mmCIF file of C-alpha atoms in Angstrom:
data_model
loop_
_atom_site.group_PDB
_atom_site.id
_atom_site.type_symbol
_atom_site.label_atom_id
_atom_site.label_comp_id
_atom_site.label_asym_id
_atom_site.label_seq_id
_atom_site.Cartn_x
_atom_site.Cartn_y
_atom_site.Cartn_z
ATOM 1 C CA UNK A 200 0.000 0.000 0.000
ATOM 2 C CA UNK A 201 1.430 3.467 -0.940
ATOM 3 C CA UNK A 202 0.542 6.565 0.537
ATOM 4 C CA UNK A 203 0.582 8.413 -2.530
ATOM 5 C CA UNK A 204 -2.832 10.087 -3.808
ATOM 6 C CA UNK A 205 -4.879 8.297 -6.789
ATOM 7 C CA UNK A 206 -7.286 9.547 -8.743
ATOM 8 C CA UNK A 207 -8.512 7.167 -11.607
ATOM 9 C CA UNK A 208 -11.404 7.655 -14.658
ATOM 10 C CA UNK A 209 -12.036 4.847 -14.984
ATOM 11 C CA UNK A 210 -14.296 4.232 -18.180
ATOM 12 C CA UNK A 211 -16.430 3.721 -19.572
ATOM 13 C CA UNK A 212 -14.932 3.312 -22.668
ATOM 14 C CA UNK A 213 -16.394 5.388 -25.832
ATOM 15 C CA UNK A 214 -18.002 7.476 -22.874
ATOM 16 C CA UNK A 215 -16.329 10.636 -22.984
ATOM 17 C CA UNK A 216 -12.793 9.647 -21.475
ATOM 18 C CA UNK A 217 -10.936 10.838 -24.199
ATOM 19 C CA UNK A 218 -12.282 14.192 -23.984
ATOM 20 C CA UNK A 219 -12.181 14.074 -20.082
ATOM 21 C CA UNK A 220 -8.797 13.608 -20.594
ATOM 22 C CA UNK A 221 -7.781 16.238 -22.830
ATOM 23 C CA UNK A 222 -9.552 18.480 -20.733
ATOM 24 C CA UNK A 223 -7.637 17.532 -17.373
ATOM 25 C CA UNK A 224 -4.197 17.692 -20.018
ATOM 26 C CA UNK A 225 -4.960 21.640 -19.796
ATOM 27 C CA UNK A 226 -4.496 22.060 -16.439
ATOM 28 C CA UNK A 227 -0.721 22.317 -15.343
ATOM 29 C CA UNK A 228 -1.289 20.977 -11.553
ATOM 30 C CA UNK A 229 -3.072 17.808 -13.105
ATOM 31 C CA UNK A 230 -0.036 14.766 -12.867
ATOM 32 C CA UNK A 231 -1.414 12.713 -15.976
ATOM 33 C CA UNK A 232 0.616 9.782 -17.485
ATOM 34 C CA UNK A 233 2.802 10.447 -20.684
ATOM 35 C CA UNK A 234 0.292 8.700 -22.848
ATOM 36 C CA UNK A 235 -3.464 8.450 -21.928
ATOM 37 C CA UNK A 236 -3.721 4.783 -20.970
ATOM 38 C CA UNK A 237 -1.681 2.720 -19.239
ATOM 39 C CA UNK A 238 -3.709 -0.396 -18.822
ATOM 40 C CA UNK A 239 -1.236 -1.052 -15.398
ATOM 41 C CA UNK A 240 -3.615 -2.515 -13.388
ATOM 42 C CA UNK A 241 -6.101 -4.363 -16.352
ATOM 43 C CA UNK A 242 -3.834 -5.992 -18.697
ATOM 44 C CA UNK A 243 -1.575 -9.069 -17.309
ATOM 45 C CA UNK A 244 1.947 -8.019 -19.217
ATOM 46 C CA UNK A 245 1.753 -4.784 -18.490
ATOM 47 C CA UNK A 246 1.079 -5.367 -14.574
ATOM 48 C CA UNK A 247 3.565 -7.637 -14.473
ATOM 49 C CA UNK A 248 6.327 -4.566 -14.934
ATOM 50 C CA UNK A 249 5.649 -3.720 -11.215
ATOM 51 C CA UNK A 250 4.348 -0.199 -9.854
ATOM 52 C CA UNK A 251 8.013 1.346 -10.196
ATOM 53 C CA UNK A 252 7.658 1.208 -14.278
ATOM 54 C CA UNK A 253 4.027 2.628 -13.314
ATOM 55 C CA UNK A 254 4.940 5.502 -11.447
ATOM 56 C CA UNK A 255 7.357 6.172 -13.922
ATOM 57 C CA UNK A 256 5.033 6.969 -16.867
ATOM 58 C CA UNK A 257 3.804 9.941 -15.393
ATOM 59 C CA UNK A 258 4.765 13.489 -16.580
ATOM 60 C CA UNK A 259 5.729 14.621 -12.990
ATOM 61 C CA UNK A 260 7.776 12.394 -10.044
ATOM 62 C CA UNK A 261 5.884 13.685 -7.532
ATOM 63 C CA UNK A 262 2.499 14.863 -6.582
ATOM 64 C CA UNK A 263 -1.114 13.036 -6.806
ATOM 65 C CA UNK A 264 -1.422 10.727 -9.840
ATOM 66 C CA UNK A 265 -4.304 10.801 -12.655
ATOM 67 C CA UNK A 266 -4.674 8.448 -15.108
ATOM 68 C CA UNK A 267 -7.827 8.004 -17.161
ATOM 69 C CA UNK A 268 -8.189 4.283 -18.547
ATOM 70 C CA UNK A 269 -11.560 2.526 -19.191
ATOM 71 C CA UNK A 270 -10.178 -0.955 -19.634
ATOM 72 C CA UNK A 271 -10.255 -0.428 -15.478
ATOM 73 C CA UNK A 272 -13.924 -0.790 -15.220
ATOM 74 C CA UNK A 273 -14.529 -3.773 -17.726
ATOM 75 C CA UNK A 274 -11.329 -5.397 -16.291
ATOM 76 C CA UNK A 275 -12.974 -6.981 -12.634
ATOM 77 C CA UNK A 276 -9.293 -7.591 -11.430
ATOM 78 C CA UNK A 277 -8.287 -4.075 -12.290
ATOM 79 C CA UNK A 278 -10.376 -3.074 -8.990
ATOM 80 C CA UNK A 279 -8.229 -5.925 -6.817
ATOM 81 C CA UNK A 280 -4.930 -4.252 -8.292
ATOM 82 C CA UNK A 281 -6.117 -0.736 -7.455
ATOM 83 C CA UNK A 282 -6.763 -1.574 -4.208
ATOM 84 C CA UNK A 283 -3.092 -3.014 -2.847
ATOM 85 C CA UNK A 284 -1.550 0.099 -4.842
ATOM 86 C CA UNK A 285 -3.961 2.722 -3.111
ATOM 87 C CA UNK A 286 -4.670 4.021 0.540
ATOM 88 C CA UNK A 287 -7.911 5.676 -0.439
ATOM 89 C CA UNK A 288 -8.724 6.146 -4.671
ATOM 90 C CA UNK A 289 -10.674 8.415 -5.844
ATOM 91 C CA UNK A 290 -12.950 7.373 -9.246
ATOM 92 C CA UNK A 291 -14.795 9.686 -11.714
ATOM 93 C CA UNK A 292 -16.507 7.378 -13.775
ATOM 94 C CA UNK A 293 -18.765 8.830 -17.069
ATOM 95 C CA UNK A 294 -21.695 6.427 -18.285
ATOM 96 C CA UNK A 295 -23.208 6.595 -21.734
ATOM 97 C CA UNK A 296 -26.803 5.835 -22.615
ATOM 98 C CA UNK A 297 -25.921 1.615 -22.985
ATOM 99 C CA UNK A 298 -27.180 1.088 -26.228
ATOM 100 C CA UNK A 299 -25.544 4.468 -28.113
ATOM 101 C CA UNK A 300 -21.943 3.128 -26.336
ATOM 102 C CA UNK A 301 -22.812 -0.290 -28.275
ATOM 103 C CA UNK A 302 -23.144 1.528 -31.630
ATOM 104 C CA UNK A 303 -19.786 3.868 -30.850
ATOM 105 C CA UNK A 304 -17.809 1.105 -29.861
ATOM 106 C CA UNK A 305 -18.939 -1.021 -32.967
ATOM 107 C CA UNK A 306 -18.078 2.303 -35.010
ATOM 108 C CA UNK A 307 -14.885 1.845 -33.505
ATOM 109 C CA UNK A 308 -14.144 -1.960 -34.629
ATOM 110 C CA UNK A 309 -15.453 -1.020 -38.206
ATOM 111 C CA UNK A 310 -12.959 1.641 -38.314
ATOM 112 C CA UNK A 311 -9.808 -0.100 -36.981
ATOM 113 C CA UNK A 312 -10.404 -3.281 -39.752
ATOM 114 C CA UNK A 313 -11.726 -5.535 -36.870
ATOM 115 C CA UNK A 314 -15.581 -5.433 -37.597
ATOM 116 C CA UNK A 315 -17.152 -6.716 -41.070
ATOM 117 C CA UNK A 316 -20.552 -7.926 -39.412
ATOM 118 C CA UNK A 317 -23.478 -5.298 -39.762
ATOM 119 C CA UNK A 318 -24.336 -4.160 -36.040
ATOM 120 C CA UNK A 319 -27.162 -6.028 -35.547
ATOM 121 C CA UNK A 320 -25.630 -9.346 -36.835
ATOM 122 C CA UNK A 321 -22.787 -8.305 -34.400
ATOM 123 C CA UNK A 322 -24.862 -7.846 -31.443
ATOM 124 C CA UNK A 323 -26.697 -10.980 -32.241
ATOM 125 C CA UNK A 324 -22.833 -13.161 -32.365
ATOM 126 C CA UNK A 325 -21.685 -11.753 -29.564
ATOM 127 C CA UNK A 326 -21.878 -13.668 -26.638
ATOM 128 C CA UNK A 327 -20.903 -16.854 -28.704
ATOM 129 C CA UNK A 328 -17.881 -14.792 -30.172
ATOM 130 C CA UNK A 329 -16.886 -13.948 -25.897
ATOM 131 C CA UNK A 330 -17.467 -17.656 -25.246
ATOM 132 C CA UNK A 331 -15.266 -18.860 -28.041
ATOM 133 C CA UNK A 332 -12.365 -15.859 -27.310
ATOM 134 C CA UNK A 333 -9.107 -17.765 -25.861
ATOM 135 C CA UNK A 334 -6.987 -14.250 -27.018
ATOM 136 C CA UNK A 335 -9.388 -11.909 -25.509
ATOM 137 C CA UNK A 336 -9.759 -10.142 -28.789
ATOM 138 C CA UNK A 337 -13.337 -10.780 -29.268
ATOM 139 C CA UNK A 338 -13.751 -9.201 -25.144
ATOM 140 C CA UNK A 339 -11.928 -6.202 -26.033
ATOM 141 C CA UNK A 340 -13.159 -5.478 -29.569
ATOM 142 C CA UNK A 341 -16.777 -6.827 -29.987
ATOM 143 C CA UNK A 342 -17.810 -6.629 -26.240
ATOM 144 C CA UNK A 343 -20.805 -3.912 -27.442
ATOM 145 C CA UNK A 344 -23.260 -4.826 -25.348
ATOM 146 C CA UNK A 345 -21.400 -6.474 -22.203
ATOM 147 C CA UNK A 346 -19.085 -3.098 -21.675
ATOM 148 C CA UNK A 347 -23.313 -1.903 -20.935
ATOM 149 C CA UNK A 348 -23.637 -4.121 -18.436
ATOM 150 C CA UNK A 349 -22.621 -0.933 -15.799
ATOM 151 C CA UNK A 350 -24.222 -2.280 -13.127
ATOM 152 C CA UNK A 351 -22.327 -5.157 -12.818
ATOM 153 C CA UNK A 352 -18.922 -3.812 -13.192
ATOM 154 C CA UNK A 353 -19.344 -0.659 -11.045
ATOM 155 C CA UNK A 354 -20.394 -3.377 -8.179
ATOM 156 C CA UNK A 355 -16.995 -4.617 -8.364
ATOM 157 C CA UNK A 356 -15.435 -1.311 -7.145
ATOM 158 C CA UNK A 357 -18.607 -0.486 -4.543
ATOM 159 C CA UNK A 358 -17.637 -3.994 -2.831
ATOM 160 C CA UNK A 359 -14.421 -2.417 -2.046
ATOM 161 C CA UNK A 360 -14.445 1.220 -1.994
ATOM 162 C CA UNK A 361 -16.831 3.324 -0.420
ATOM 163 C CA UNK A 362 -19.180 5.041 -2.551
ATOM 164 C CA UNK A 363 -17.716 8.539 -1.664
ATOM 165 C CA UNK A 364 -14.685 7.730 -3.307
ATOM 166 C CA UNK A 365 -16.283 8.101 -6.716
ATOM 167 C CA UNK A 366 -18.086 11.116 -8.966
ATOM 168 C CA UNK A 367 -21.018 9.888 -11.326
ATOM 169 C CA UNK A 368 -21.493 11.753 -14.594
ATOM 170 C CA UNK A 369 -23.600 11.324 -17.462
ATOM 171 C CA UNK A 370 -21.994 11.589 -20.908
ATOM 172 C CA UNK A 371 -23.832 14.500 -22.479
ATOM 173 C CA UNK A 372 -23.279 16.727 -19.311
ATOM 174 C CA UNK A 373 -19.503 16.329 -19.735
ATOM 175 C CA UNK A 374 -19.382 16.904 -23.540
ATOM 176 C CA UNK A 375 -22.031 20.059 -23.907
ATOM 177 C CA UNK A 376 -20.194 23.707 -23.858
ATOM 178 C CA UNK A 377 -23.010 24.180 -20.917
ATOM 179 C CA UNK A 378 -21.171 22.124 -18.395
ATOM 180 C CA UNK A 379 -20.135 24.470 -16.270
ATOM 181 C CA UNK A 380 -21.110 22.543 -12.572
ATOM 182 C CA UNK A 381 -19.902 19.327 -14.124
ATOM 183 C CA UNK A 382 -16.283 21.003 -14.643
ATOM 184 C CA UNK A 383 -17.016 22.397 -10.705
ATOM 185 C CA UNK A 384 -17.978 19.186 -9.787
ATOM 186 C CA UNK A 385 -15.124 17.451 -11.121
ATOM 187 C CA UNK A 386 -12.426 20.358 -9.764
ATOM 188 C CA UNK A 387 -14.440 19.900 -6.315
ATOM 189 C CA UNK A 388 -13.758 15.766 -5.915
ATOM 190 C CA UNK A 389 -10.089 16.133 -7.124
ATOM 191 C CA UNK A 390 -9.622 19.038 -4.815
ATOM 192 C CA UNK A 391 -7.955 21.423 -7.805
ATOM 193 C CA UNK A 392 -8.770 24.803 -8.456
ATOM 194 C CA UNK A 393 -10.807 25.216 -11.696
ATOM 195 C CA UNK A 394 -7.775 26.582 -13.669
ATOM 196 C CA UNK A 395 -8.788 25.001 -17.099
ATOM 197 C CA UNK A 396 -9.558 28.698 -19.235
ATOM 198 C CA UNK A 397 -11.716 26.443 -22.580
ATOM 199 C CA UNK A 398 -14.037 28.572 -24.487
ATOM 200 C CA UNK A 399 -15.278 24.583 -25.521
ATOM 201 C CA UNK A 400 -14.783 21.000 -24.656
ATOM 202 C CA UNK A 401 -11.897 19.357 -27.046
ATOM 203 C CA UNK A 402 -13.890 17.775 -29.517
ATOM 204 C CA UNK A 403 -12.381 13.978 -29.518
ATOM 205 C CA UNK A 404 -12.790 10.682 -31.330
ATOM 206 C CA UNK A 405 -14.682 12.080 -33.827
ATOM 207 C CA UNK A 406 -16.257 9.853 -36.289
ATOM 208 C CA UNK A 407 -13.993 8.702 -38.816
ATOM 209 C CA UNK A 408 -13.601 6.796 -42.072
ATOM 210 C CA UNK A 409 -10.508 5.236 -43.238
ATOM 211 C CA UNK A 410 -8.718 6.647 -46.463
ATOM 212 C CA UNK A 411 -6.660 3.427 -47.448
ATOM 213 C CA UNK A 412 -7.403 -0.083 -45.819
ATOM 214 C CA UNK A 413 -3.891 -0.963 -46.625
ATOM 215 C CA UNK A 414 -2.547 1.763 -44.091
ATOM 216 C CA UNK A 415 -5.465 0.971 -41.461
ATOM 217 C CA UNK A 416 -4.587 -2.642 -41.468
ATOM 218 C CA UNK A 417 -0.509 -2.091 -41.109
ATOM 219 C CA UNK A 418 -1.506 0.891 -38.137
ATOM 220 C CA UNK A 419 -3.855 -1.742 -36.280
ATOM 221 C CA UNK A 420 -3.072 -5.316 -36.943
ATOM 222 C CA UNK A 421 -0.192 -7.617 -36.536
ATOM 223 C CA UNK A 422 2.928 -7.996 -38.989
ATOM 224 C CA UNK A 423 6.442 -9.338 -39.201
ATOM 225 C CA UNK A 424 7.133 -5.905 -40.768
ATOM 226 C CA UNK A 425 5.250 -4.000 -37.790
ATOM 227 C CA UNK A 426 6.542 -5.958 -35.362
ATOM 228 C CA UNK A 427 10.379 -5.057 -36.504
ATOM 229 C CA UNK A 428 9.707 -1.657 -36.750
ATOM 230 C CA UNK A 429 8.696 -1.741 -33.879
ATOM 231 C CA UNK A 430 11.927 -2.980 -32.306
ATOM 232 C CA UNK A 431 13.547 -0.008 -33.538
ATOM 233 C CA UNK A 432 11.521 2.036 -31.572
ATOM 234 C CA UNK A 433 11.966 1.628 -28.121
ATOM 235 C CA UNK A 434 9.860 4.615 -26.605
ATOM 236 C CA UNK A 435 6.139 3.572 -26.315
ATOM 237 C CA UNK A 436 5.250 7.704 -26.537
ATOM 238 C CA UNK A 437 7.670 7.714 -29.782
ATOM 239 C CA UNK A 438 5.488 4.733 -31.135
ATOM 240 C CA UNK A 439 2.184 6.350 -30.362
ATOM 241 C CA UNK A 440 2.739 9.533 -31.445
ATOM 242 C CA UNK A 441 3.843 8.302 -35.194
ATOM 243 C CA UNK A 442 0.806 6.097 -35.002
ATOM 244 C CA UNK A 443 -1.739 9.007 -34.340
ATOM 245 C CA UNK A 444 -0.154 11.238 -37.392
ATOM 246 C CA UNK A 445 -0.104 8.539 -39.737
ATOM 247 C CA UNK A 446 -4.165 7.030 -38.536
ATOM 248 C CA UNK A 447 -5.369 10.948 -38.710
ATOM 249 C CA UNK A 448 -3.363 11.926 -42.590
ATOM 250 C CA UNK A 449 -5.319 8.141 -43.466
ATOM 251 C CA UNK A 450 -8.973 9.323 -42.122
ATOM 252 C CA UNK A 451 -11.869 12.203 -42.860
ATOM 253 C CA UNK A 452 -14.301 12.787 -40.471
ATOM 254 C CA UNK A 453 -17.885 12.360 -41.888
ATOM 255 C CA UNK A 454 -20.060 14.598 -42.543
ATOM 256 C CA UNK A 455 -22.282 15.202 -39.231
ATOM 257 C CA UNK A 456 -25.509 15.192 -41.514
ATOM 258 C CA UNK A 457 -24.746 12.067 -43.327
ATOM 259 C CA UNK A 458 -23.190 10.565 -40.246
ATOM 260 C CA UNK A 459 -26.835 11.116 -38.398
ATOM 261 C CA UNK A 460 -29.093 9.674 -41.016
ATOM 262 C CA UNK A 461 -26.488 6.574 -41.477
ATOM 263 C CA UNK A 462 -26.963 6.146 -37.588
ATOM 264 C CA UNK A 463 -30.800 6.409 -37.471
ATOM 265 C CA UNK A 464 -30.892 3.993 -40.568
ATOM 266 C CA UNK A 465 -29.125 1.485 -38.968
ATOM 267 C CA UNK A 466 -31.025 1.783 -35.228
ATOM 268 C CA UNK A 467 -34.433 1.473 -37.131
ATOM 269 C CA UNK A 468 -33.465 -1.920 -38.140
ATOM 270 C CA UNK A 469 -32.808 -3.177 -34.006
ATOM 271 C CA UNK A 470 -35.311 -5.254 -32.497
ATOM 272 C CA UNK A 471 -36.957 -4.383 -29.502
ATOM 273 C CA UNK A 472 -35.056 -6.354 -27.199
ATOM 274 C CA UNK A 473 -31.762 -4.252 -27.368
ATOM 275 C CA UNK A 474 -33.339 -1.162 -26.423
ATOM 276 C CA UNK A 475 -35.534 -3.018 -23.863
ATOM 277 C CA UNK A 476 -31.717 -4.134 -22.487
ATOM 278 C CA UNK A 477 -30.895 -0.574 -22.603
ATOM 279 C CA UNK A 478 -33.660 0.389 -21.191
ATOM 280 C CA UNK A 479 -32.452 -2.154 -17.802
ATOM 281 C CA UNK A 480 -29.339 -1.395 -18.060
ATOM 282 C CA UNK A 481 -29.933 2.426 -17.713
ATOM 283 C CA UNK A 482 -32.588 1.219 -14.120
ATOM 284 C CA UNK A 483 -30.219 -0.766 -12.708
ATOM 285 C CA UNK A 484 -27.366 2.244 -12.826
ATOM 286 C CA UNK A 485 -29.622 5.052 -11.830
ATOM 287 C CA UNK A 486 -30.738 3.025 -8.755
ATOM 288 C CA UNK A 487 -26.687 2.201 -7.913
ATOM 289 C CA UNK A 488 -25.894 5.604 -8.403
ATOM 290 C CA UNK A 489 -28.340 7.655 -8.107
ATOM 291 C CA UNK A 490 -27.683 9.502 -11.352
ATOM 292 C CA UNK A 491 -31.020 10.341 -12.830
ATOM 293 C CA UNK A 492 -31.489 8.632 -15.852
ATOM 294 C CA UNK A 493 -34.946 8.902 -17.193
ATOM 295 C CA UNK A 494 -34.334 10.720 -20.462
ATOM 296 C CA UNK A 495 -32.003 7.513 -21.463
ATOM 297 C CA UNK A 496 -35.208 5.456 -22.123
ATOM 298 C CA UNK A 497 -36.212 4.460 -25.607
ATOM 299 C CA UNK A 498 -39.460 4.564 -26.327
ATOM 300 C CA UNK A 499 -40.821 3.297 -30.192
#
């Protein structure tokens, strides 16, 4: 147990994170890692570098540390790991409406070359394509609906942490220009002063569309040719920041018009039952939290 000061986001993932992090990266007495995610405490080969190559990837030695990373809250052990690292954590976690996540995530896959299924066919293979996945591909990549399951994997951290250790906040309040008391709020729990000076929230993870699949594939699959140029790289920041120029000169972000109508195209075409599991999903986290969620439920 170190005595040192945590504060994690912890997910969930295609929730906002991104943007909650580039917002924290403005503000100088914020101790954030050198790249956004770590997965430390989530992913087995990266834990098993020990919490001195941890500590380590943060910008500054000292002070309390930050790190945003929403493998942590669809990871169960991440929560165990936490724990025997941290006196007393502090967790901002950011939940999207369950169903949209799905469809943002699944964007996601499409776009990185690891989705060819249309969503719905996707959302109907999943849970054999979880049961099948010895590699854990299939759990990090086409986990649409299970990520939703919020519920369940904010339990994990309540059985260990008390409930005043965390900040609840609903995706649109964090990413509309009109969130002043959700900046407060989030200044308030970390104990900072609110020294971020935005006009706007950093617009991030736009939707995207790939320019050449030949350059997607090489960015985000595996290759004897990656994997040596790799070798010659040694620094992970070096790596990732070669990896974001070349991924954003290869994509255009659609047109927010055409991008709507493609989205309400394709949710016409869900049965009943998804947004019915939305529809739970959204209960059982409002009654855990205590977030009002009311204007999350689908009605057709």
């Amino acid at each position: 147990m170190h005595s040192r000061n945590f504060i994690f986001a912890i997910g969930a993932q295609k929730s906002g994170t991104t943007t909650l992090h580039n917002l924290l990266l403005s503000n100088k007495s914020i101790n954030l890692p050198r790249n956004k995610e770590t997965h430390f405490f989530s992913h087995d080969n990266i834990y098993s570098k020990g919490y001195d190559w941890y500590t380590n990837q943060f910008i500054r030695p000292d002070g309390p540390f930050c790190e945003v990373d929403p493998s942590y809250l669809f990871f169960s052990k991440s929560a165990d790991r936490i724990k025997t690292v941290a006196e007393d954590p502090k967790f901002i976690v950011i939940f999207r409406k369950p169903l949209e996540r799905a469809f943002s995530h699944y964007l996601m896959s499409c776009y990185r070359g690891y989705e060819e299924l249309s969503f719905l066919s996707a959302l109907e293979i999943e849970e054999k394509r979880l049961k099948n996945d010895n590699e854990l591909f299939s759990f990090i990549n086409h986990s649409y609906l299970k990520r939703g399951d919020y519920a369940e994997q904010l339990s994990v951290y309540l059985e260990r942490f008390d409930q005043s250790n965390f900040l609840f906040i609903k995706f649109e309040d964090l990413i509309t220009n009109e969130n002043h008391n959700v900046i407060n709020s989030i200044c308030e729990f970390m104990g900072i002063k609110n020294d971020f000076n935005i006009d706007r929230m950093p617009e991030s993870n736009k939707k995207r569309k790939v320019k050449s699949k030949l350059v997607r594939d090489f960015l985000y699959k595996d290759s004897t040719v990656k994997r040596m140029l790799n070798s010659m790289l040694p620094s992970i920041a070096i790596k990732m920041r070669i990896k974001g120029i070349i991924d954003s000169l290869n994509s255009t972000h659609y047109n927010k018009i055409d991008s709507v109508n493609q989205s309400k195209e394709i949710m016409e075409k869900i049965p009943e039952k998804y947004f019915m599991w939305s529809n739970k999903q959204s209960e059982l986290l409002s009654s855990l939290t205590g977030l009002e969620l009311s204007d999350w439920e689908y009605r057709r």
